[in-house]
mmCIF file of C-alpha atoms in Angstrom:
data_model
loop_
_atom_site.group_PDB
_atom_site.id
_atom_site.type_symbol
_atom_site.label_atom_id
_atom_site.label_comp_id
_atom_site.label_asym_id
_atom_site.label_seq_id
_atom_site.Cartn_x
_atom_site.Cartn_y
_atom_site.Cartn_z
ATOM 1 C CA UNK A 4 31.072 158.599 79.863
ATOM 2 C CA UNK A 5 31.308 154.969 78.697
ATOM 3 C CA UNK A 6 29.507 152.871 80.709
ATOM 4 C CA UNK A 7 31.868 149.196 81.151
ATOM 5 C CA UNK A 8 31.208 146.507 83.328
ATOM 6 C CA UNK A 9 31.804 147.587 86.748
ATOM 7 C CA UNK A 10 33.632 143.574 88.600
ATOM 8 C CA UNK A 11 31.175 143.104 91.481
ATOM 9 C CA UNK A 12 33.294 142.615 94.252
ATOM 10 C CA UNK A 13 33.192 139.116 95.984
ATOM 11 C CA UNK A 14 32.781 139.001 99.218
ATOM 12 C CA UNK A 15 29.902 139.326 102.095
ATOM 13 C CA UNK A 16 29.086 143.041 103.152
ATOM 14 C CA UNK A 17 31.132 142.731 106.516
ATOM 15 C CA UNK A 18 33.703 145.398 106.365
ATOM 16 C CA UNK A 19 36.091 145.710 109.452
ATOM 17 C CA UNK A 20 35.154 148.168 112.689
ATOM 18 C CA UNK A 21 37.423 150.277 114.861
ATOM 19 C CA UNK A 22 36.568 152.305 117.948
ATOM 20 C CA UNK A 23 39.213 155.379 117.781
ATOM 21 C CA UNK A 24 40.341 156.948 120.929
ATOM 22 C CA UNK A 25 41.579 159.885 121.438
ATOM 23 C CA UNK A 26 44.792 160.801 122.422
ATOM 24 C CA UNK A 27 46.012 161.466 125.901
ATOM 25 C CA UNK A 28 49.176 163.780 124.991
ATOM 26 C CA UNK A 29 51.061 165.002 121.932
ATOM 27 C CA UNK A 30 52.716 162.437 119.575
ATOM 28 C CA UNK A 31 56.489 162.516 119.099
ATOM 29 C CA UNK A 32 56.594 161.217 115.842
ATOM 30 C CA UNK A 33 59.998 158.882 115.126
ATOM 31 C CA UNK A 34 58.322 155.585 114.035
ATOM 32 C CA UNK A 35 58.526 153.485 117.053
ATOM 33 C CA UNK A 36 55.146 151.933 118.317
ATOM 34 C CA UNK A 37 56.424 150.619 121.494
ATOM 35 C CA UNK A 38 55.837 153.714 123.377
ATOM 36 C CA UNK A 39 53.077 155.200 125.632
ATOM 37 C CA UNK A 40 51.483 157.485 123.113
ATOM 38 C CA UNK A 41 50.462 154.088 121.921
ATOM 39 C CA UNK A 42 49.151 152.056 124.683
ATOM 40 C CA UNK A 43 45.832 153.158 125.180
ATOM 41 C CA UNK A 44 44.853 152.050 121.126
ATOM 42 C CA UNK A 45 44.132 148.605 120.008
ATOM 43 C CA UNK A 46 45.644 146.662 117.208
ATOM 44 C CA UNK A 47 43.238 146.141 114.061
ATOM 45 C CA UNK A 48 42.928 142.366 113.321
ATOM 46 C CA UNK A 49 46.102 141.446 111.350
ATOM 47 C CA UNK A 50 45.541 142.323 107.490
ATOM 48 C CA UNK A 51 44.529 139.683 105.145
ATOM 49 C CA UNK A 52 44.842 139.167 101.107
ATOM 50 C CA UNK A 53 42.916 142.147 99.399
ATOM 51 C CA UNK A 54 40.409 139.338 97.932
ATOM 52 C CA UNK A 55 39.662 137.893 101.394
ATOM 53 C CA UNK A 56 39.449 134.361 102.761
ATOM 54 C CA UNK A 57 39.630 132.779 99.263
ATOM 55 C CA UNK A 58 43.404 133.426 99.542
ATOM 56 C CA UNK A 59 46.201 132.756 101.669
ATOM 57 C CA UNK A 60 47.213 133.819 104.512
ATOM 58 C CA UNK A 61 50.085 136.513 104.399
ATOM 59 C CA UNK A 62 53.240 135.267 104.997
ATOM 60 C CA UNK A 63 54.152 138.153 106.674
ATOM 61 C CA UNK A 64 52.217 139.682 109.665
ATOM 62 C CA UNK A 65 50.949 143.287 109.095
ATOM 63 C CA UNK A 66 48.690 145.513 111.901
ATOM 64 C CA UNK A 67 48.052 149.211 112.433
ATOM 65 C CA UNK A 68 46.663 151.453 115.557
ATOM 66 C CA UNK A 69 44.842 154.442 115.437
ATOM 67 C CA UNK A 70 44.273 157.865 117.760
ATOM 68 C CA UNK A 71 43.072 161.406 117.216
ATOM 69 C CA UNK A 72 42.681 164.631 118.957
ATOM 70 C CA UNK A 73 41.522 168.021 117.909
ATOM 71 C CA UNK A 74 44.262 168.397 115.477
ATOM 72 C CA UNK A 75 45.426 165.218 114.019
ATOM 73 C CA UNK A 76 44.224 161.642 113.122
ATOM 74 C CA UNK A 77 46.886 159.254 114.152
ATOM 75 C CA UNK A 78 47.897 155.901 112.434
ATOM 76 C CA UNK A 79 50.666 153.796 112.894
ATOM 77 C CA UNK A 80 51.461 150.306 111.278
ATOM 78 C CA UNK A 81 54.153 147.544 112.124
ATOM 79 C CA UNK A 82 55.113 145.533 109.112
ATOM 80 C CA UNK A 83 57.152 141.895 109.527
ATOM 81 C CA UNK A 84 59.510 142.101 106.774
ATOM 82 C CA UNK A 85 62.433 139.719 106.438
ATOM 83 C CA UNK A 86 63.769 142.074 103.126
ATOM 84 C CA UNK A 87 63.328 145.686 103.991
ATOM 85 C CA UNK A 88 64.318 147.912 100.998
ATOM 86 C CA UNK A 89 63.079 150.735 99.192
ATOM 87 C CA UNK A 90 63.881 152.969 96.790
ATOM 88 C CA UNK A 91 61.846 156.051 96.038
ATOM 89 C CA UNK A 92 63.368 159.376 97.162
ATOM 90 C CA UNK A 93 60.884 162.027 95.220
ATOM 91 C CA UNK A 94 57.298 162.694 96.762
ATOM 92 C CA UNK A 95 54.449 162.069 95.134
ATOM 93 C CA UNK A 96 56.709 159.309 92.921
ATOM 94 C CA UNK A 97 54.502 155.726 92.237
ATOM 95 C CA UNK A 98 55.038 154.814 95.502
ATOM 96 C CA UNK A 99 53.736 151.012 95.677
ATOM 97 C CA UNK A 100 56.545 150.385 92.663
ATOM 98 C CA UNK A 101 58.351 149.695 96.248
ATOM 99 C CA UNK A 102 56.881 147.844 99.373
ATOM 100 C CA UNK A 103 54.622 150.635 101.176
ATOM 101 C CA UNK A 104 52.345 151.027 103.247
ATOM 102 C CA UNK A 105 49.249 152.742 102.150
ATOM 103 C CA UNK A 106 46.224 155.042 104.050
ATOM 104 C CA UNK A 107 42.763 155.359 102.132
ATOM 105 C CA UNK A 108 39.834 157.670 103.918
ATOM 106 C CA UNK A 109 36.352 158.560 102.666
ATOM 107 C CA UNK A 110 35.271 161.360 105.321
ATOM 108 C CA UNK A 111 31.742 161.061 104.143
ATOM 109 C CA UNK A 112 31.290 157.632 102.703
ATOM 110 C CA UNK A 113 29.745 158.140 99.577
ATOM 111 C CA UNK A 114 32.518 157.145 97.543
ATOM 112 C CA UNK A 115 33.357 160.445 95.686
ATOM 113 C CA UNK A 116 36.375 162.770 96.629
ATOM 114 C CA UNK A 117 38.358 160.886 98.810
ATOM 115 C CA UNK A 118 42.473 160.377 99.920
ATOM 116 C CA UNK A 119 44.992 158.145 99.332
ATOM 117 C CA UNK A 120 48.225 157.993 101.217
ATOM 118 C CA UNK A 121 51.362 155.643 100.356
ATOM 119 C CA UNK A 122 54.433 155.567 102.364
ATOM 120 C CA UNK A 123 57.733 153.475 101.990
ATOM 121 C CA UNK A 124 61.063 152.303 103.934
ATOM 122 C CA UNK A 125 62.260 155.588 102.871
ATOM 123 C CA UNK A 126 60.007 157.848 104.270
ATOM 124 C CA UNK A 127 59.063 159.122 101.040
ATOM 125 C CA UNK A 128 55.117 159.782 100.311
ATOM 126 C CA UNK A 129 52.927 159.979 97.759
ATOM 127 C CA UNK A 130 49.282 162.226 98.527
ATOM 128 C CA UNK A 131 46.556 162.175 96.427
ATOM 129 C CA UNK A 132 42.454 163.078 96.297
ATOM 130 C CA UNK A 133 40.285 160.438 94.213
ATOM 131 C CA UNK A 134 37.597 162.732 92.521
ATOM 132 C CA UNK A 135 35.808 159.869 91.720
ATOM 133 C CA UNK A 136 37.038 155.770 91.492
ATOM 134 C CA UNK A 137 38.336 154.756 88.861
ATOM 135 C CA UNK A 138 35.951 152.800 87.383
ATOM 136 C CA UNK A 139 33.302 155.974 87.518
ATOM 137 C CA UNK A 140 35.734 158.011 85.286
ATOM 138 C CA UNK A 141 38.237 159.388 88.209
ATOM 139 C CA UNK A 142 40.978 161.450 88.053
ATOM 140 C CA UNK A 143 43.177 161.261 90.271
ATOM 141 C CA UNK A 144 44.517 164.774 91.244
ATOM 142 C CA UNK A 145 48.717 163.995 92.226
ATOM 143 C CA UNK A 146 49.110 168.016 92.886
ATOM 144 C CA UNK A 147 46.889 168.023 95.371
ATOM 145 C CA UNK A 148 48.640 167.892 99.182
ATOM 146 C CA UNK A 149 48.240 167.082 102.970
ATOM 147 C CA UNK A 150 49.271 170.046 104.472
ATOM 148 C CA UNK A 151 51.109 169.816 107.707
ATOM 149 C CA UNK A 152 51.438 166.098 107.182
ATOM 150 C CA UNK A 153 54.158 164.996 109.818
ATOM 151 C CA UNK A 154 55.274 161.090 108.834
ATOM 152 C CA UNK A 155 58.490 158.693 110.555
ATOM 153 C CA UNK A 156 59.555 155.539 109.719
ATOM 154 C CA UNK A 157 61.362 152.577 112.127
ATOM 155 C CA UNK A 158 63.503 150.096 110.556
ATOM 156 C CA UNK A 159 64.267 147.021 112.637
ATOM 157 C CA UNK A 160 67.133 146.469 110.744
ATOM 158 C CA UNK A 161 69.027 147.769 107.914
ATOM 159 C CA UNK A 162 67.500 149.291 105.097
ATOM 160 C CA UNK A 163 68.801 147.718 101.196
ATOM 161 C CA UNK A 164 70.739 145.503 103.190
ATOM 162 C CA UNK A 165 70.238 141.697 102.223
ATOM 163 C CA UNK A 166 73.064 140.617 104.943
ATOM 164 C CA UNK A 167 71.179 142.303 108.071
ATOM 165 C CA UNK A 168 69.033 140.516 110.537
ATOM 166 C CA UNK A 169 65.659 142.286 109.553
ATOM 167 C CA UNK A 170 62.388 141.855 111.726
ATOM 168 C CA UNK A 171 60.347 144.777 110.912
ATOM 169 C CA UNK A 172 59.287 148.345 109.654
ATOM 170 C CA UNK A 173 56.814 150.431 111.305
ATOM 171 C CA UNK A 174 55.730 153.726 110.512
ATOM 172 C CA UNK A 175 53.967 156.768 112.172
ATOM 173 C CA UNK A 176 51.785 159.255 110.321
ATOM 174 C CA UNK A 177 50.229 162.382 111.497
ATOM 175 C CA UNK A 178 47.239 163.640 109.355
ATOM 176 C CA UNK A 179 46.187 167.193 110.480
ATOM 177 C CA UNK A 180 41.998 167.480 110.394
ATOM 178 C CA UNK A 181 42.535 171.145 108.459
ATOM 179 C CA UNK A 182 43.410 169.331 105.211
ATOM 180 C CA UNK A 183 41.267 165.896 105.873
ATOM 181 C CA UNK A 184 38.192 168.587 106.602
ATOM 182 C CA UNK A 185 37.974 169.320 102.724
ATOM 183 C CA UNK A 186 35.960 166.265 102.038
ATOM 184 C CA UNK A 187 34.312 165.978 105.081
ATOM 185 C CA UNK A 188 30.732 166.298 105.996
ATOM 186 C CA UNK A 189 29.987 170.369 106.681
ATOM 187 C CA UNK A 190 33.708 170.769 106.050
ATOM 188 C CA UNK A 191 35.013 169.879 109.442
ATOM 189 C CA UNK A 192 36.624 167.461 111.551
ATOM 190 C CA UNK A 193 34.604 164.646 113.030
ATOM 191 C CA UNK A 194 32.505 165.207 116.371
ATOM 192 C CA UNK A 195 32.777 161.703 118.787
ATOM 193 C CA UNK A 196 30.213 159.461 117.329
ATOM 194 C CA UNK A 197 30.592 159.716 113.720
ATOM 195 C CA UNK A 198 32.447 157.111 112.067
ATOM 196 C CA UNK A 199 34.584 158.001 108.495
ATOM 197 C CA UNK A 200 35.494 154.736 105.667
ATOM 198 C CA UNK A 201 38.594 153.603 106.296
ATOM 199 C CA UNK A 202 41.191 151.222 104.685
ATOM 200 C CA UNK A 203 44.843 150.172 104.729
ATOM 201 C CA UNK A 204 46.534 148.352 102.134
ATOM 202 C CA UNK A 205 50.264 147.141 102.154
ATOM 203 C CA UNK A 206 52.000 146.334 98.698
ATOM 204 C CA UNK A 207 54.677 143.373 99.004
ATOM 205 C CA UNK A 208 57.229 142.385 95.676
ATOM 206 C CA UNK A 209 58.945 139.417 95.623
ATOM 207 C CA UNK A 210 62.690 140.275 95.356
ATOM 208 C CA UNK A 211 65.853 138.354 95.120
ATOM 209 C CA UNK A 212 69.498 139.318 95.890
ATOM 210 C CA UNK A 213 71.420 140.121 92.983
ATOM 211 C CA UNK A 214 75.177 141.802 93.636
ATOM 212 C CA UNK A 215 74.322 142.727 96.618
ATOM 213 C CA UNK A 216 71.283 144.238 96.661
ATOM 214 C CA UNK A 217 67.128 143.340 96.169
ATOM 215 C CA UNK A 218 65.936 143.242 92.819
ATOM 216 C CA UNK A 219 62.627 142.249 92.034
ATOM 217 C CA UNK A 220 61.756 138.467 91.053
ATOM 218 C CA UNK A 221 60.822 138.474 86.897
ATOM 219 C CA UNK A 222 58.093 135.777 86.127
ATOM 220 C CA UNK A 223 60.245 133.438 83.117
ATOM 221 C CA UNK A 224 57.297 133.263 81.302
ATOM 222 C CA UNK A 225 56.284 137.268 81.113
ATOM 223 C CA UNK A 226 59.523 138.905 80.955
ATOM 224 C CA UNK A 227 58.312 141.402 83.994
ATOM 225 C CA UNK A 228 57.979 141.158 87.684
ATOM 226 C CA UNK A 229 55.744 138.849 89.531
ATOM 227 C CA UNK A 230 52.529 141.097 90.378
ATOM 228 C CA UNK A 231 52.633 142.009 94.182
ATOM 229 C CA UNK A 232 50.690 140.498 96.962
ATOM 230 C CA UNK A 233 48.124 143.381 98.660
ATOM 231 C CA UNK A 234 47.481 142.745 101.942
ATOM 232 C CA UNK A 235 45.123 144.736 103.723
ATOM 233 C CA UNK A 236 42.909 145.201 107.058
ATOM 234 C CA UNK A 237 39.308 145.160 105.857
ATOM 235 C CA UNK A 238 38.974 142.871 102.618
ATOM 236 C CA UNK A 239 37.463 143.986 99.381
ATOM 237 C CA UNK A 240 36.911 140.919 97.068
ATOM 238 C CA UNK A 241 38.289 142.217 94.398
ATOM 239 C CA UNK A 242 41.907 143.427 93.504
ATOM 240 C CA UNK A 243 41.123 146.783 93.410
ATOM 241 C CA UNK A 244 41.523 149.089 96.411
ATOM 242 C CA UNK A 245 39.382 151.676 94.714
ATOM 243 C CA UNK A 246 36.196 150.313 95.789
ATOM 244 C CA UNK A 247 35.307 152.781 98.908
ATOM 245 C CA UNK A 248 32.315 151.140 99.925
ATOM 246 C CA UNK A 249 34.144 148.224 101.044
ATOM 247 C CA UNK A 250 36.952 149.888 103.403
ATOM 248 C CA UNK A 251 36.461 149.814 107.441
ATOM 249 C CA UNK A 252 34.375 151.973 109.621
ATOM 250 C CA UNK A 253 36.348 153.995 111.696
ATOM 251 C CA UNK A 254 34.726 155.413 115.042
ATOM 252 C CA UNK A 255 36.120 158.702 116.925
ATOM 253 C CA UNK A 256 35.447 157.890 120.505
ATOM 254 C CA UNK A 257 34.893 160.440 122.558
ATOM 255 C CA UNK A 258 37.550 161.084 125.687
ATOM 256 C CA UNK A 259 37.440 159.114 128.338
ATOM 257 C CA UNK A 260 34.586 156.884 126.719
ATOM 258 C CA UNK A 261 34.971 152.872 127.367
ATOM 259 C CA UNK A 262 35.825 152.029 123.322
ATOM 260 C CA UNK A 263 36.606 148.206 124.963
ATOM 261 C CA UNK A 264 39.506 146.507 122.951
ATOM 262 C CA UNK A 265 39.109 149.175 119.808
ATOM 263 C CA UNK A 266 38.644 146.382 117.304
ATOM 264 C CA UNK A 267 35.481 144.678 117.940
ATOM 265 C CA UNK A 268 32.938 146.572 119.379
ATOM 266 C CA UNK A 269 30.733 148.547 116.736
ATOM 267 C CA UNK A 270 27.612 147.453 115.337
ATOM 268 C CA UNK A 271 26.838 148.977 111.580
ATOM 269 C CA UNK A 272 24.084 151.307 111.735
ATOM 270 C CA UNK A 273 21.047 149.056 109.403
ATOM 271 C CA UNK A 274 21.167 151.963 106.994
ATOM 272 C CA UNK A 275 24.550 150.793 105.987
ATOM 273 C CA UNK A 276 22.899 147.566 104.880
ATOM 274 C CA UNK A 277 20.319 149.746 102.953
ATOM 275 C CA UNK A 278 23.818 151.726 101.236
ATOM 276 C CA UNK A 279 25.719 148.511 100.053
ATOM 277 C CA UNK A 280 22.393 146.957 98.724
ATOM 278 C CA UNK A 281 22.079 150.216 96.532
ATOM 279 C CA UNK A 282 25.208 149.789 95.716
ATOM 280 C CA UNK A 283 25.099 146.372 94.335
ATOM 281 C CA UNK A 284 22.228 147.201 91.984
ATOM 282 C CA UNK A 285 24.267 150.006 91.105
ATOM 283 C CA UNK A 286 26.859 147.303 90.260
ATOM 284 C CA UNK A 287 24.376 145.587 88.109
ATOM 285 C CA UNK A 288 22.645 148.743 86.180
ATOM 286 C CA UNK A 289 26.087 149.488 84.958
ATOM 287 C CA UNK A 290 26.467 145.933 83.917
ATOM 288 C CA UNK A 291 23.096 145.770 82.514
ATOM 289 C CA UNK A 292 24.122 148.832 80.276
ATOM 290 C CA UNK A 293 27.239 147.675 79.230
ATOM 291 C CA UNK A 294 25.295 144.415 78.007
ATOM 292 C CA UNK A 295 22.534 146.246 76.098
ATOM 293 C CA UNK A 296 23.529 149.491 75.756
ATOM 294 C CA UNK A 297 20.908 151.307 77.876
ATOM 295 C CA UNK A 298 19.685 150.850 81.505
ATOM 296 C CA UNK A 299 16.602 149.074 82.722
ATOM 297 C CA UNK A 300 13.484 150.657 84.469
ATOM 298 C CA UNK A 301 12.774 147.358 85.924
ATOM 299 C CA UNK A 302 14.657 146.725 88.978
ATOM 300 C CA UNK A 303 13.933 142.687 89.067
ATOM 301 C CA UNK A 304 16.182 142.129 85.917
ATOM 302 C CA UNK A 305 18.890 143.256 88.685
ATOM 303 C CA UNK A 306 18.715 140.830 90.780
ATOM 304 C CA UNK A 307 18.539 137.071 90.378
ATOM 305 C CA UNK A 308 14.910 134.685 91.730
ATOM 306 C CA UNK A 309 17.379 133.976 95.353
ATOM 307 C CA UNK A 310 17.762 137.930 95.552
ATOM 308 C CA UNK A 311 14.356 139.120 95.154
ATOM 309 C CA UNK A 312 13.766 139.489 98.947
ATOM 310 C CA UNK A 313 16.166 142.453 98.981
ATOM 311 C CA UNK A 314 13.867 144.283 96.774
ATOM 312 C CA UNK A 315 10.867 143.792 99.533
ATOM 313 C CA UNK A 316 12.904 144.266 102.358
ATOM 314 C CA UNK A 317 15.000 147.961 100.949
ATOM 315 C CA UNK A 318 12.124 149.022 98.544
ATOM 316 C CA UNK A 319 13.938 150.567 96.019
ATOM 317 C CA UNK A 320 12.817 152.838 92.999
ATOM 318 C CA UNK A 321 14.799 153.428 89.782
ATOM 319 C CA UNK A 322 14.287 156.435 87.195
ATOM 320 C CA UNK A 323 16.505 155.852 84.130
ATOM 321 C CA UNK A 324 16.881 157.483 80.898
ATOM 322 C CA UNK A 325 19.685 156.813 78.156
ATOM 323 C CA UNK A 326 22.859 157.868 79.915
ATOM 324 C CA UNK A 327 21.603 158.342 83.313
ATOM 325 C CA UNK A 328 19.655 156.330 86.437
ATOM 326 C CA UNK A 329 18.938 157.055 89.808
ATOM 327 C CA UNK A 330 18.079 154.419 92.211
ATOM 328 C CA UNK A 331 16.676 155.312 95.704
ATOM 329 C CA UNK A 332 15.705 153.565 98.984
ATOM 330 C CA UNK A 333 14.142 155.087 102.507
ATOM 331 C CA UNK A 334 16.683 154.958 105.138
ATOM 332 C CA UNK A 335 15.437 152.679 108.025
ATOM 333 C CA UNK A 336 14.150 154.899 109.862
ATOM 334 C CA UNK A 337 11.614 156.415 107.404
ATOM 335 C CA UNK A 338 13.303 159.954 107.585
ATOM 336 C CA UNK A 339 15.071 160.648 104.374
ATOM 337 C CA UNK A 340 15.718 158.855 100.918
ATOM 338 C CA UNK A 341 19.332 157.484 99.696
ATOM 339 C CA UNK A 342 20.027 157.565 96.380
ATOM 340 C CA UNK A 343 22.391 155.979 93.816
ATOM 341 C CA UNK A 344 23.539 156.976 90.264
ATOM 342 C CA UNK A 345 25.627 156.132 87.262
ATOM 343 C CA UNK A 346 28.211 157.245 88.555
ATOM 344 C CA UNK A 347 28.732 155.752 91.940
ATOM 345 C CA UNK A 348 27.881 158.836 94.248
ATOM 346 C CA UNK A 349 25.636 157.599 96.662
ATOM 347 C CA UNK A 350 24.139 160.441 99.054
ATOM 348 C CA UNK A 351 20.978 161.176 101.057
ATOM 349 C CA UNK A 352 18.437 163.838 100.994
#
């Protein structure tokens, strides 16, 4: 593999929190959130630029809600949209070349072998398992499929009409645990408790109306389209959705436990902190490589002279040889070690 600089996201380590409840009947999927199925879940805070507070504002409001029960994990998400058009037909087409609206879960949080969900105006998906990021060599594996997926979309509106009074799109997607279980800790659903990585991303063009009909704004001085806004719940510092350690924590609630408002009310377990400093110097071992061709065995030319307390407080250990490192930490509890290595996987033992 060919170690490059891995972009360091930048942002504080405060990823977004949602107690899931579970649901108190079956869901009767046709894209509409304003029904009881719904009431009992919270609304996530409204989604912000994918870089975080060093951006703007969207100009367009964007929330989701989630449920689950023994069979399904439930997510809708109501979109503001003032120009609601789409127009990919064919699953598993590049489905954020239109607006979507897009579902990323990491079961087990350690990065590897995770999903990725896109859905537009259409209704038409695109389903996909992340071996790896990106940026840790990938692929991405298109054939693979959620089976017994059951998706609906709402338009307040028309669709591809520029002359309609549009408000809104929501959508409604049904994930069945039998194929999210694949990546999952001991290969099964999750027990109340547990939390899984969760993010949600929605892609926004700027379009125009030519004859008719919305084409996509080109930039006069690139010949293409402007490149689209992502707007998403829990920020990642970086354009780059691929970067599971940064998505939300998503708690399954047990039935009839108090979850309070859904949104606010989880505190990250301190091993967490432990994870995401591991994963910085993971960050900066692959950096350091890409600099001088091999990795360093000496963990303080990772970190700069205002950093050094992490070292003290996480007590980490690196082994490294020429195309390889492993960097470990006790958890906080003294019972197990994490680990880190080249290529992103982060697990304990």
């Amino acid at each position: 593999m060919n170690y490059s600089e891995v972009p360091e996201p930048s942002i504080e380590f405060a990823p977004k929190t949602y107690i899931c409840k579970r649901a108190a009947g079956p869901l009767v999927l046709d894209g509409r959130i304003d029904k009881p199925f719904w009431d009992a879940a919270a609304w996530t805070d409204d989604f912000v630029d994918i870089e975080g507070d060093v951006r703007p504002k969207p100009s367009k409001r964007t929330r989701a809600k989630m449920l689950w029960d023994d069979e399904y994990f439930y997510v809708a998400a109501e979109m503001e949209e003032d120009e609601i058009w789409a127009t990919l037909t064919e699953r598993d087409s590049v489905i954020f070349h239109d607006n979507d609206f897009e579902i990323f879960i990491d079961p087990d949080g350690d990065s590897h072998l995770y999903y990725e969900f896109e859905i537009n105006a259409l209704n038409t998906v695109w389903d996909l398992l992340l071996v790896k990021p990106y940026r840790d060599g990938g692929p991405p594996v298109n054939g693979w499929d959620i089976h017994g997926l059951r998706t609906a979309v709402y338009i307040d509106g028309k669709l591809n009409d520029p002359t309609a009074q549009n408000r809104r799109w929501s959508v409604e997607v049904a994930l069945p645990w039998a194929a999210l279980r694949e990546c999952a800790p001991e290969g099964r659903p999750p027990i109340p408790g547990e939390f899984w990585r969760v993010n949600f991303s929605r892609v926004e063009w700027r379009v125009e109306v030519q004859d008719g009909r919305y084409v996509k704004q080109i930039n006069p001085e690139t010949g293409k389209p402007y490149p689209e806004d992502n707007w998403v719940w829990s920020p990642q510092g970086i354009i780059n959705m691929h970067y599971p350690e940064l998505w939300g924590y998503v708690v399954f609630a047990d039935e009839g436990a108090d979850a309070g408002d859904g949104s606010k009310a989880f505190p990250l377990p301190q091993d967490e902190y432990i994870k995401w400093e591991l994963r910085r110097l993971y960050y900066r071992q692959r950096n350091y490589y890409a600099r001088h061709g091999r990795f360093t065995t000496e963990l303080t030319e990772l970190v700069s002279a205002e950093e050094k307390d992490v070292l003290r407080i996480i007590q980490p250990t690196v082994e490294a040889a020429s195309r390889r490192f492993e960097i470990s930490a006790p958890a906080s509890d003294g019972k197990g070690i994490y680990y880190i290595r080249e290529d992103g996987k982060l697990w304990k033992e």
